[in-house]
PDB file of C-alpha atoms in Angstrom:
ATOM      1  CA  UNK A 378       9.432  26.802  -5.922  1.00 72.00           C
ATOM      2  CA  UNK A 379       9.402  28.656  -2.662  1.00 80.00           C
ATOM      3  CA  UNK A 380      12.791  29.551  -1.169  1.00 89.00           C
ATOM      4  CA  UNK A 381      11.672  27.705   1.925  1.00 92.00           C
ATOM      5  CA  UNK A 382      11.015  24.601   0.044  1.00 90.00           C
ATOM      6  CA  UNK A 383      14.395  24.695  -1.606  1.00 90.00           C
ATOM      7  CA  UNK A 384      16.055  25.031   1.778  1.00 94.00           C
ATOM      8  CA  UNK A 385      13.949  22.250   3.066  1.00 92.00           C
ATOM      9  CA  UNK A 386      15.171  20.010   0.278  1.00 91.00           C
ATOM     10  CA  UNK A 387      18.567  20.515   1.130  1.00 90.00           C
ATOM     11  CA  UNK A 388      18.167  19.883   4.916  1.00 96.00           C
ATOM     12  CA  UNK A 389      15.272  17.445   5.163  1.00 96.00           C
ATOM     13  CA  UNK A 390      15.772  15.247   2.070  1.00 93.00           C
ATOM     14  CA  UNK A 391      18.147  12.260   2.517  1.00 95.00           C
ATOM     15  CA  UNK A 392      19.142   8.951   1.078  1.00 93.00           C
ATOM     16  CA  UNK A 393      18.878   5.681   2.892  1.00 95.00           C
ATOM     17  CA  UNK A 394      22.704   5.541   2.767  1.00 94.00           C
ATOM     18  CA  UNK A 395      22.944   8.731   4.912  1.00 96.00           C
ATOM     19  CA  UNK A 396      22.103   6.620   8.063  1.00 97.00           C
ATOM     20  CA  UNK A 397      23.759   3.069   7.915  1.00 96.00           C
ATOM     21  CA  UNK A 398      21.836   0.518   9.928  1.00 97.00           C
ATOM     22  CA  UNK A 399      24.310   0.421  12.700  1.00 97.00           C
ATOM     23  CA  UNK A 400      23.823   4.155  13.311  1.00 97.00           C
ATOM     24  CA  UNK A 401      20.165   3.689  13.289  1.00 98.00           C
ATOM     25  CA  UNK A 402      20.342   0.845  15.878  1.00 98.00           C
ATOM     26  CA  UNK A 403      22.720   2.894  18.128  1.00 98.00           C
ATOM     27  CA  UNK A 404      20.098   5.732  18.079  1.00 98.00           C
ATOM     28  CA  UNK A 405      17.278   3.368  19.012  1.00 98.00           C
ATOM     29  CA  UNK A 406      19.404   1.976  21.967  1.00 97.00           C
ATOM     30  CA  UNK A 407      20.233   5.590  23.048  1.00 97.00           C
ATOM     31  CA  UNK A 408      16.690   6.812  22.811  1.00 97.00           C
ATOM     32  CA  UNK A 409      14.777   3.797  23.896  1.00 97.00           C
ATOM     33  CA  UNK A 410      12.113   4.269  21.222  1.00 98.00           C
ATOM     34  CA  UNK A 411      10.178   1.434  20.201  1.00 98.00           C
ATOM     35  CA  UNK A 412       9.008   0.820  16.603  1.00 98.00           C
ATOM     36  CA  UNK A 413       5.693  -0.846  15.286  1.00 98.00           C
ATOM     37  CA  UNK A 414       5.493  -1.651  11.710  1.00 98.00           C
ATOM     38  CA  UNK A 415       1.896  -1.864  10.347  1.00 98.00           C
ATOM     39  CA  UNK A 416       0.729  -3.315   6.985  1.00 98.00           C
ATOM     40  CA  UNK A 417      -2.878  -2.593   5.856  1.00 97.00           C
ATOM     41  CA  UNK A 418      -3.957  -5.366   3.909  1.00 97.00           C
ATOM     42  CA  UNK A 419      -6.865  -6.537   1.735  1.00 96.00           C
ATOM     43  CA  UNK A 420      -6.449  -9.539  -0.406  1.00 96.00           C
ATOM     44  CA  UNK A 421      -2.730  -9.431  -0.589  1.00 96.00           C
ATOM     45  CA  UNK A 422      -1.830 -13.155  -0.089  1.00 97.00           C
ATOM     46  CA  UNK A 423       0.612 -12.925  -3.099  1.00 96.00           C
ATOM     47  CA  UNK A 424       2.929 -10.424  -1.469  1.00 97.00           C
ATOM     48  CA  UNK A 425       2.234  -9.756   2.165  1.00 98.00           C
ATOM     49  CA  UNK A 426       4.100 -12.857   3.379  1.00 98.00           C
ATOM     50  CA  UNK A 427       7.380 -11.910   1.769  1.00 97.00           C
ATOM     51  CA  UNK A 428       7.217  -8.318   3.048  1.00 98.00           C
ATOM     52  CA  UNK A 429       6.664  -9.568   6.579  1.00 98.00           C
ATOM     53  CA  UNK A 430       9.424 -12.196   6.220  1.00 98.00           C
ATOM     54  CA  UNK A 431      11.977  -9.744   5.100  1.00 98.00           C
ATOM     55  CA  UNK A 432      11.272  -7.333   7.894  1.00 98.00           C
ATOM     56  CA  UNK A 433      11.378 -10.035  10.407  1.00 98.00           C
ATOM     57  CA  UNK A 434      14.583 -11.442   9.147  1.00 98.00           C
ATOM     58  CA  UNK A 435      16.541  -8.297   8.653  1.00 98.00           C
ATOM     59  CA  UNK A 436      15.082  -5.980  11.296  1.00 98.00           C
ATOM     60  CA  UNK A 437      13.959  -8.386  14.193  1.00 98.00           C
ATOM     61  CA  UNK A 438      16.176 -11.413  14.037  1.00 98.00           C
ATOM     62  CA  UNK A 439      19.487 -10.018  12.480  1.00 97.00           C
ATOM     63  CA  UNK A 440      19.168  -6.480  13.794  1.00 97.00           C
ATOM     64  CA  UNK A 441      16.803  -5.572  16.700  1.00 97.00           C
ATOM     65  CA  UNK A 442      15.207  -2.375  15.223  1.00 98.00           C
ATOM     66  CA  UNK A 443      11.520  -3.355  14.878  1.00 98.00           C
ATOM     67  CA  UNK A 444       9.580  -4.293  17.974  1.00 98.00           C
ATOM     68  CA  UNK A 445       6.493  -5.515  16.367  1.00 98.00           C
ATOM     69  CA  UNK A 446       4.959  -6.158  13.006  1.00 98.00           C
ATOM     70  CA  UNK A 447       1.190  -5.942  12.806  1.00 98.00           C
ATOM     71  CA  UNK A 448      -0.881  -6.784   9.723  1.00 98.00           C
ATOM     72  CA  UNK A 449      -4.496  -5.199   9.846  1.00 98.00           C
ATOM     73  CA  UNK A 450      -6.709  -7.192   7.653  1.00 98.00           C
ATOM     74  CA  UNK A 451      -9.649  -5.137   6.432  1.00 96.00           C
ATOM     75  CA  UNK A 452     -11.772  -8.092   5.256  1.00 95.00           C
ATOM     76  CA  UNK A 453      -9.755 -10.216   2.919  1.00 97.00           C
ATOM     77  CA  UNK A 454     -11.388 -13.090   1.144  1.00 97.00           C
ATOM     78  CA  UNK A 455      -8.076 -14.851   0.374  1.00 97.00           C
ATOM     79  CA  UNK A 456      -5.389 -16.298   2.578  1.00 98.00           C
ATOM     80  CA  UNK A 457      -3.911 -12.917   3.442  1.00 98.00           C
ATOM     81  CA  UNK A 458      -4.266 -13.424   7.311  1.00 98.00           C
ATOM     82  CA  UNK A 459      -2.870 -17.069   7.184  1.00 98.00           C
ATOM     83  CA  UNK A 460       0.044 -16.078   4.979  1.00 98.00           C
ATOM     84  CA  UNK A 461       0.881 -13.085   7.118  1.00 98.00           C
ATOM     85  CA  UNK A 462       0.732 -14.932  10.441  1.00 98.00           C
ATOM     86  CA  UNK A 463       2.915 -17.788   8.988  1.00 98.00           C
ATOM     87  CA  UNK A 464       5.483 -15.268   8.005  1.00 98.00           C
ATOM     88  CA  UNK A 465       5.756 -13.933  11.505  1.00 98.00           C
ATOM     89  CA  UNK A 466       3.236 -11.061  11.819  1.00 98.00           C
ATOM     90  CA  UNK A 467       0.565 -10.406  14.389  1.00 98.00           C
ATOM     91  CA  UNK A 468      -2.743 -10.317  12.498  1.00 98.00           C
ATOM     92  CA  UNK A 469      -5.605  -8.145  13.752  1.00 98.00           C
ATOM     93  CA  UNK A 470      -8.898  -7.843  11.897  1.00 98.00           C
ATOM     94  CA  UNK A 471     -10.207  -4.360  11.389  1.00 97.00           C
ATOM     95  CA  UNK A 472     -13.660  -5.134  12.737  1.00 96.00           C
ATOM     96  CA  UNK A 473     -12.241  -6.416  15.983  1.00 97.00           C
ATOM     97  CA  UNK A 474     -10.623  -2.977  16.758  1.00 98.00           C
ATOM     98  CA  UNK A 475     -12.901  -0.439  18.482  1.00 97.00           C
ATOM     99  CA  UNK A 476     -16.030  -2.451  17.699  1.00 96.00           C
ATOM    100  CA  UNK A 477     -18.465   0.199  19.141  1.00 96.00           C
ATOM    101  CA  UNK A 478     -17.527   2.371  16.002  1.00 96.00           C
ATOM    102  CA  UNK A 479     -18.743   0.529  12.930  1.00 95.00           C
ATOM    103  CA  UNK A 480     -15.964   0.099  10.485  1.00 95.00           C
ATOM    104  CA  UNK A 481     -16.170   1.661   6.938  1.00 93.00           C
ATOM    105  CA  UNK A 482     -14.103   0.440   3.894  1.00 92.00           C
ATOM    106  CA  UNK A 483     -10.888   2.255   3.274  1.00 93.00           C
ATOM    107  CA  UNK A 484      -7.156   2.398   3.911  1.00 94.00           C
ATOM    108  CA  UNK A 485      -7.258   5.333   6.154  1.00 95.00           C
ATOM    109  CA  UNK A 486      -9.737   3.503   8.396  1.00 97.00           C
ATOM    110  CA  UNK A 487      -7.266   0.655   8.929  1.00 97.00           C
ATOM    111  CA  UNK A 488      -4.367   3.095   9.636  1.00 98.00           C
ATOM    112  CA  UNK A 489      -6.419   5.035  12.249  1.00 98.00           C
ATOM    113  CA  UNK A 490      -7.501   1.893  13.979  1.00 98.00           C
ATOM    114  CA  UNK A 491      -3.964   0.483  14.014  1.00 98.00           C
ATOM    115  CA  UNK A 492      -3.166   3.215  16.571  1.00 98.00           C
ATOM    116  CA  UNK A 493      -5.218   1.114  19.129  1.00 98.00           C
ATOM    117  CA  UNK A 494      -3.462  -2.108  18.517  1.00 98.00           C
ATOM    118  CA  UNK A 495       0.153  -1.205  18.466  1.00 98.00           C
ATOM    119  CA  UNK A 496       2.418  -0.069  21.205  1.00 97.00           C
ATOM    120  CA  UNK A 497       5.459   1.597  19.435  1.00 98.00           C
ATOM    121  CA  UNK A 498       6.524   5.086  19.931  1.00 98.00           C
ATOM    122  CA  UNK A 499       7.141   5.345  16.111  1.00 98.00           C
ATOM    123  CA  UNK A 500       4.773   3.748  13.702  1.00 98.00           C
ATOM    124  CA  UNK A 501       5.942   2.743  10.231  1.00 98.00           C
ATOM    125  CA  UNK A 502       3.353   1.970   7.581  1.00 98.00           C
ATOM    126  CA  UNK A 503       4.059  -0.224   4.606  1.00 98.00           C
ATOM    127  CA  UNK A 504       1.650  -1.047   1.822  1.00 96.00           C
ATOM    128  CA  UNK A 505       1.088  -4.861   1.568  1.00 96.00           C
ATOM    129  CA  UNK A 506       1.218  -5.194  -2.285  1.00 93.00           C
ATOM    130  CA  UNK A 507       5.010  -4.270  -2.713  1.00 93.00           C
ATOM    131  CA  UNK A 508       7.154  -6.703  -4.788  1.00 91.00           C
ATOM    132  CA  UNK A 509      10.960  -7.237  -4.474  1.00 91.00           C
ATOM    133  CA  UNK A 510      10.668  -5.629  -1.080  1.00 94.00           C
ATOM    134  CA  UNK A 511      13.763  -4.335   0.744  1.00 95.00           C
ATOM    135  CA  UNK A 512      13.960  -3.866   4.558  1.00 97.00           C
ATOM    136  CA  UNK A 513      15.583  -0.523   3.642  1.00 96.00           C
ATOM    137  CA  UNK A 514      12.130   0.894   3.168  1.00 96.00           C
ATOM    138  CA  UNK A 515      11.588   0.499   6.814  1.00 98.00           C
ATOM    139  CA  UNK A 516      15.029   1.333   8.261  1.00 98.00           C
ATOM    140  CA  UNK A 517      15.514   4.323   5.860  1.00 97.00           C
ATOM    141  CA  UNK A 518      12.324   6.136   7.053  1.00 98.00           C
ATOM    142  CA  UNK A 519      12.526   5.217  10.516  1.00 98.00           C
ATOM    143  CA  UNK A 520      16.162   6.424  10.795  1.00 98.00           C
ATOM    144  CA  UNK A 521      15.562  10.199  10.841  1.00 98.00           C
ATOM    145  CA  UNK A 522      12.930   9.842  13.681  1.00 98.00           C
ATOM    146  CA  UNK A 523      15.602   8.141  15.958  1.00 98.00           C
ATOM    147  CA  UNK A 524      18.476  10.478  15.084  1.00 98.00           C
ATOM    148  CA  UNK A 525      16.795  13.767  14.856  1.00 97.00           C
ATOM    149  CA  UNK A 526      14.340  14.778  17.733  1.00 97.00           C
ATOM    150  CA  UNK A 527      13.023  17.637  15.545  1.00 98.00           C
ATOM    151  CA  UNK A 528      11.551  15.413  12.959  1.00 98.00           C
ATOM    152  CA  UNK A 529       8.074  14.053  13.376  1.00 98.00           C
ATOM    153  CA  UNK A 530       7.082  12.383  10.071  1.00 98.00           C
ATOM    154  CA  UNK A 531       9.052  10.920   7.186  1.00 98.00           C
ATOM    155  CA  UNK A 532       7.850   9.810   3.797  1.00 97.00           C
ATOM    156  CA  UNK A 533       9.639   7.310   1.609  1.00 95.00           C
ATOM    157  CA  UNK A 534      10.654   8.539  -1.954  1.00 90.00           C
ATOM    158  CA  UNK A 535      11.465   6.305  -4.875  1.00 90.00           C
ATOM    159  CA  UNK A 536      11.289   5.609  -8.484  1.00 85.00           C
ATOM    160  CA  UNK A 537       7.806   4.012  -9.673  1.00 74.00           C
ATOM    161  CA  UNK A 538       8.327   2.236 -12.851  1.00 71.00           C
ATOM    162  CA  UNK A 539       5.215   1.301 -14.939  1.00 59.00           C
ATOM    163  CA  UNK A 540       5.433  -1.541 -17.512  1.00 52.00           C
ATOM    164  CA  UNK A 541       9.104  -1.277 -17.506  1.00 57.00           C
ATOM    165  CA  UNK A 542       9.282   2.471 -17.994  1.00 54.00           C
ATOM    166  CA  UNK A 543      11.061   4.395 -15.375  1.00 54.00           C
ATOM    167  CA  UNK A 544       9.160   7.255 -13.739  1.00 53.00           C
ATOM    168  CA  UNK A 545       5.715   6.483 -15.229  1.00 49.00           C
ATOM    169  CA  UNK A 546       4.046   5.214 -12.046  1.00 50.00           C
ATOM    170  CA  UNK A 547       2.353   7.372  -9.612  1.00 73.00           C
ATOM    171  CA  UNK A 548      -0.152   8.760 -12.056  1.00 80.00           C
ATOM    172  CA  UNK A 549      -2.626  10.156  -9.473  1.00 88.00           C
ATOM    173  CA  UNK A 550       0.202  11.900  -7.777  1.00 86.00           C
ATOM    174  CA  UNK A 551       1.279  13.681 -10.939  1.00 85.00           C
ATOM    175  CA  UNK A 552      -2.226  14.373 -12.294  1.00 89.00           C
ATOM    176  CA  UNK A 553      -4.015  15.295  -9.110  1.00 89.00           C
ATOM    177  CA  UNK A 554      -1.986  15.474  -5.810  1.00 89.00           C
ATOM    178  CA  UNK A 555       1.106  17.397  -7.057  1.00 88.00           C
ATOM    179  CA  UNK A 556      -0.958  20.250  -8.708  1.00 86.00           C
ATOM    180  CA  UNK A 557      -3.134  20.567  -5.633  1.00 88.00           C
ATOM    181  CA  UNK A 558      -0.246  20.853  -3.331  1.00 87.00           C
ATOM    182  CA  UNK A 559       1.770  23.286  -5.516  1.00 85.00           C
ATOM    183  CA  UNK A 560      -1.342  25.422  -5.855  1.00 83.00           C
ATOM    184  CA  UNK A 561      -2.832  25.331  -2.328  1.00 86.00           C
ATOM    185  CA  UNK A 562       0.104  24.229  -0.029  1.00 89.00           C
ATOM    186  CA  UNK A 563       3.201  25.116  -1.901  1.00 88.00           C
ATOM    187  CA  UNK A 564       5.336  24.502   1.223  1.00 92.00           C
ATOM    188  CA  UNK A 565       4.552  20.672   0.485  1.00 91.00           C
ATOM    189  CA  UNK A 566       5.778  20.893  -3.107  1.00 89.00           C
ATOM    190  CA  UNK A 567       9.146  19.335  -2.315  1.00 90.00           C
ATOM    191  CA  UNK A 568       7.790  15.961  -1.514  1.00 90.00           C
ATOM    192  CA  UNK A 569       8.637  13.551  -4.311  1.00 87.00           C
ATOM    193  CA  UNK A 570       5.965  10.955  -3.439  1.00 90.00           C
ATOM    194  CA  UNK A 571       3.260  12.745  -1.422  1.00 92.00           C
ATOM    195  CA  UNK A 572       0.827   9.797  -1.907  1.00 93.00           C
ATOM    196  CA  UNK A 573       3.279   7.060  -1.144  1.00 93.00           C
ATOM    197  CA  UNK A 574       2.115   4.503   1.412  1.00 94.00           C
ATOM    198  CA  UNK A 575       5.438   4.047   3.075  1.00 97.00           C
ATOM    199  CA  UNK A 576       6.036   6.478   5.871  1.00 98.00           C
ATOM    200  CA  UNK A 577       6.822   6.763   9.569  1.00 98.00           C
ATOM    201  CA  UNK A 578       5.823   9.044  12.164  1.00 98.00           C
ATOM    202  CA  UNK A 579       5.831   9.492  15.969  1.00 98.00           C
ATOM    203  CA  UNK A 580       2.796   8.369  17.758  1.00 98.00           C
ATOM    204  CA  UNK A 581       2.660  11.646  19.541  1.00 98.00           C
ATOM    205  CA  UNK A 582       1.829  13.319  16.082  1.00 98.00           C
ATOM    206  CA  UNK A 583      -0.381  10.569  14.706  1.00 98.00           C
ATOM    207  CA  UNK A 584      -2.713  10.540  17.648  1.00 97.00           C
ATOM    208  CA  UNK A 585      -3.558  14.280  17.069  1.00 97.00           C
ATOM    209  CA  UNK A 586      -4.381  13.995  13.461  1.00 96.00           C
ATOM    210  CA  UNK A 587      -7.806  13.216  11.866  1.00 95.00           C
ATOM    211  CA  UNK A 588      -7.690  10.328   9.502  1.00 96.00           C
ATOM    212  CA  UNK A 589      -9.748  10.399   6.079  1.00 94.00           C
ATOM    213  CA  UNK A 590     -10.871   6.882   5.877  1.00 93.00           C
ATOM    214  CA  UNK A 591     -10.067   6.180   2.251  1.00 88.00           C
ATOM    215  CA  UNK A 592      -7.543   7.085  -0.474  1.00 89.00           C
ATOM    216  CA  UNK A 593      -7.124  10.686   0.837  1.00 93.00           C
ATOM    217  CA  UNK A 594      -5.378   9.644   3.973  1.00 96.00           C
ATOM    218  CA  UNK A 595      -1.902  10.389   2.661  1.00 96.00           C
ATOM    219  CA  UNK A 596      -2.649  13.847   1.377  1.00 96.00           C
ATOM    220  CA  UNK A 597      -4.730  14.697   4.384  1.00 95.00           C
ATOM    221  CA  UNK A 598      -2.041  13.668   6.838  1.00 96.00           C
ATOM    222  CA  UNK A 599       0.613  15.705   5.129  1.00 96.00           C
ATOM    223  CA  UNK A 600      -1.449  18.842   5.097  1.00 95.00           C
ATOM    224  CA  UNK A 601      -2.633  18.403   8.548  1.00 95.00           C
ATOM    225  CA  UNK A 602       0.885  17.639   9.905  1.00 97.00           C
ATOM    226  CA  UNK A 603       2.199  20.685   8.085  1.00 96.00           C
ATOM    227  CA  UNK A 604      -0.221  22.872  10.002  1.00 94.00           C
ATOM    228  CA  UNK A 605       0.340  21.129  13.300  1.00 96.00           C
ATOM    229  CA  UNK A 606       4.071  20.812  13.481  1.00 98.00           C
ATOM    230  CA  UNK A 607       5.421  22.834  10.505  1.00 98.00           C
ATOM    231  CA  UNK A 608       7.536  22.019   7.438  1.00 97.00           C
ATOM    232  CA  UNK A 609      10.906  21.400   9.201  1.00 98.00           C
ATOM    233  CA  UNK A 610       9.309  18.635  11.231  1.00 98.00           C
ATOM    234  CA  UNK A 611       8.578  16.684   7.994  1.00 98.00           C
ATOM    235  CA  UNK A 612      11.174  14.926   5.804  1.00 98.00           C
ATOM    236  CA  UNK A 613      11.720  12.292   3.047  1.00 95.00           C
ATOM    237  CA  UNK A 614      14.257   9.706   2.474  1.00 96.00           C
ATOM    238  CA  UNK A 615      15.215   8.025  -0.883  1.00 92.00           C
ATOM    239  CA  UNK A 616      14.807   4.221  -0.573  1.00 93.00           C
ATOM    240  CA  UNK A 617      15.272   3.288  -4.282  1.00 89.00           C
ATOM    241  CA  UNK A 618      12.622   1.700  -6.378  1.00 88.00           C
ATOM    242  CA  UNK A 619       9.064   0.714  -5.400  1.00 85.00           C
ATOM    243  CA  UNK A 620       7.393  -2.054  -7.490  1.00 77.00           C
ATOM    244  CA  UNK A 621       3.673  -2.984  -6.820  1.00 59.00           C
ATOM    245  CA  UNK A 622       0.479  -3.885  -8.462  1.00 69.00           C
ATOM    246  CA  UNK A 623      -0.905  -0.912 -10.560  1.00 63.00           C
ATOM    247  CA  UNK A 624      -4.586  -0.133 -10.581  1.00 70.00           C
ATOM    248  CA  UNK A 625      -6.728   0.407 -13.704  1.00 76.00           C
ATOM    249  CA  UNK A 626      -7.782   3.776 -15.014  1.00 80.00           C
ATOM    250  CA  UNK A 627     -11.245   3.815 -13.428  1.00 86.00           C
ATOM    251  CA  UNK A 628      -9.896   2.879 -10.039  1.00 85.00           C
ATOM    252  CA  UNK A 629      -7.310   5.616 -10.347  1.00 88.00           C
ATOM    253  CA  UNK A 630     -10.213   8.000 -11.165  1.00 89.00           C
ATOM    254  CA  UNK A 631     -11.864   7.076  -8.000  1.00 89.00           C
ATOM    255  CA  UNK A 632      -8.741   7.571  -6.058  1.00 88.00           C
ATOM    256  CA  UNK A 633      -8.104  10.990  -7.611  1.00 92.00           C
ATOM    257  CA  UNK A 634     -11.687  12.072  -6.804  1.00 89.00           C
ATOM    258  CA  UNK A 635     -11.236  11.078  -3.113  1.00 90.00           C
ATOM    259  CA  UNK A 636      -7.953  12.940  -2.975  1.00 92.00           C
ATOM    260  CA  UNK A 637      -9.580  16.002  -4.506  1.00 90.00           C
ATOM    261  CA  UNK A 638     -12.438  15.828  -2.007  1.00 89.00           C
ATOM    262  CA  UNK A 639      -9.939  15.566   0.958  1.00 90.00           C
ATOM    263  CA  UNK A 640      -8.163  18.744  -0.357  1.00 92.00           C
ATOM    264  CA  UNK A 641     -11.456  20.580  -0.749  1.00 87.00           C
ATOM    265  CA  UNK A 642     -12.404  19.713   2.846  1.00 88.00           C
ATOM    266  CA  UNK A 643      -9.187  21.002   4.089  1.00 89.00           C
ATOM    267  CA  UNK A 644      -9.782  24.229   1.966  1.00 84.00           C
ATOM    268  CA  UNK A 645     -13.188  24.699   3.845  1.00 62.00           C
ATOM    269  CA  UNK A 646     -14.934  24.706   0.510  1.00 51.00           C
ATOM    270  CA  UNK A 647     -16.190  21.196   0.357  1.00 40.00           C
ATOM    271  CA  UNK A 648     -19.815  22.166   0.429  1.00 43.00           C
ATOM    272  CA  UNK A 649     -19.420  23.860  -3.071  1.00 44.00           C
ATOM    273  CA  UNK A 650     -18.471  20.506  -4.724  1.00 49.00           C
ATOM    274  CA  UNK A 651     -20.769  17.676  -5.580  1.00 53.00           C
ATOM    275  CA  UNK A 652     -19.104  14.769  -3.773  1.00 63.00           C
ATOM    276  CA  UNK A 653     -19.680  12.082  -6.514  1.00 64.00           C
ATOM    277  CA  UNK A 654     -17.956  10.869  -9.638  1.00 67.00           C
ATOM    278  CA  UNK A 655     -19.669   9.469 -12.706  1.00 63.00           C
ATOM    279  CA  UNK A 656     -17.594   7.154 -14.882  1.00 66.00           C
ATOM    280  CA  UNK A 657     -18.628   5.145 -17.905  1.00 60.00           C
ATOM    281  CA  UNK A 658     -18.430   1.470 -18.884  1.00 74.00           C
ATOM    282  CA  UNK A 659     -19.506   0.085 -22.243  1.00 69.00           C
ATOM    283  CA  UNK A 660     -22.636  -2.286 -21.876  1.00 76.00           C
ATOM    284  CA  UNK A 661     -24.931  -3.939 -24.176  1.00 81.00           C
ATOM    285  CA  UNK A 662     -26.658  -0.678 -25.139  1.00 74.00           C
ATOM    286  CA  UNK A 663     -23.567   1.496 -25.423  1.00 68.00           C
ATOM    287  CA  UNK A 664     -21.702   3.405 -22.528  1.00 64.00           C
ATOM    288  CA  UNK A 665     -23.541   3.118 -19.305  1.00 75.00           C
ATOM    289  CA  UNK A 666     -22.904   5.550 -16.350  1.00 72.00           C
ATOM    290  CA  UNK A 667     -21.672   4.433 -13.044  1.00 78.00           C
ATOM    291  CA  UNK A 668     -21.737   6.933 -10.178  1.00 74.00           C
ATOM    292  CA  UNK A 669     -19.627   6.617  -7.124  1.00 77.00           C
ATOM    293  CA  UNK A 670     -19.662   8.555  -3.830  1.00 76.00           C
ATOM    294  CA  UNK A 671     -16.420  10.400  -2.986  1.00 69.00           C
ATOM    295  CA  UNK A 672     -17.785  12.092   0.263  1.00 62.00           C
ATOM    296  CA  UNK A 673     -14.724  11.163   2.380  1.00 67.00           C
ATOM    297  CA  UNK A 674     -15.708  10.382   6.001  1.00 78.00           C
ATOM    298  CA  UNK A 675     -12.888  11.244   8.433  1.00 86.00           C
ATOM    299  CA  UNK A 676     -12.063   9.798  11.827  1.00 91.00           C
ATOM    300  CA  UNK A 677     -11.218  12.225  14.724  1.00 93.00           C
ATOM    301  CA  UNK A 678      -7.790  12.435  16.243  1.00 95.00           C
ATOM    302  CA  UNK A 679      -7.161   9.214  18.378  1.00 96.00           C
ATOM    303  CA  UNK A 680      -6.745  11.253  21.471  1.00 94.00           C
ATOM    304  CA  UNK A 681     -10.415  11.939  21.405  1.00 95.00           C
ATOM    305  CA  UNK A 682     -11.347   8.262  21.668  1.00 95.00           C
ATOM    306  CA  UNK A 683     -12.165   7.169  25.174  1.00 94.00           C
ATOM    307  CA  UNK A 684     -10.770   3.636  24.591  1.00 93.00           C
ATOM    308  CA  UNK A 685      -7.479   4.995  23.475  1.00 95.00           C
ATOM    309  CA  UNK A 686      -7.163   7.468  26.582  1.00 91.00           C
ATOM    310  CA  UNK A 687      -7.896   4.587  28.859  1.00 91.00           C
ATOM    311  CA  UNK A 688      -5.290   2.382  27.418  1.00 88.00           C
ATOM    312  CA  UNK A 689      -2.700   5.098  27.834  1.00 75.00           C
ATOM    313  CA  UNK A 690      -3.689   5.452  31.552  1.00 75.00           C
ATOM    314  CA  UNK A 691      -3.417   1.678  32.044  1.00 71.00           C
TER     315      UNK A 691
END
């Protein structure tokens, strides 16, 4: 590990206990910063309501830390929107945001569009499939952004158990993202959960970043933020344990391919790689190939979007 990363681990890696909620609240009052929590959601009726309810109870009603909770529904066919609204979130549908730009499927697409429908100085992203959710996920990663003006982006770190086994979750992280970061961006090797969906950042940073529209958004954001603001502006906070729905092997393969493609684009060698992934499923006549495109479209920095600029002027 680079000496710079060892130093970073000692100065930019914290525990949620390092900043008690009363200290975070005092910093919010002192700085006047506003906070938006965004949950990207697709068919998450089983979990999204509880997450929203916990945030609202702990960080809106009991402690005035969060200014708005926004669920961006990217086309759910279940009761995700209804459940989220009943729990106290403002629900916005992906296709209603920036309608002149046709929406494409993908988590990064939803996060990018969320900049247009939120008002917070700090945005906190939380995946909508978490179980046994704690509001410390939010207060923990928002804390450094309120108390330390030199920090621009904070990732949550946590244990990710799989089938009851500690440390076995995050398979794409260990098999794809971590090797890529260690080999090509070793300054980022200290991040425990580089692909984690829980992170907070200043709007002033997010609006300058391109957003891969799909699974590559977390890796792309880390790499681009490193180049834009430097390692010392990035941090991580231990928030405990993350429990969520795990994907099957083939879905993980598609995720890994998209992440690899995102990395290749940032290494300026994407044209040398065929942007497709072939997987196999057993059919009536044996194993049948299924080929998926992994050519990751990206959205430009939000500051380049006229509607966003007009909103800031207004």
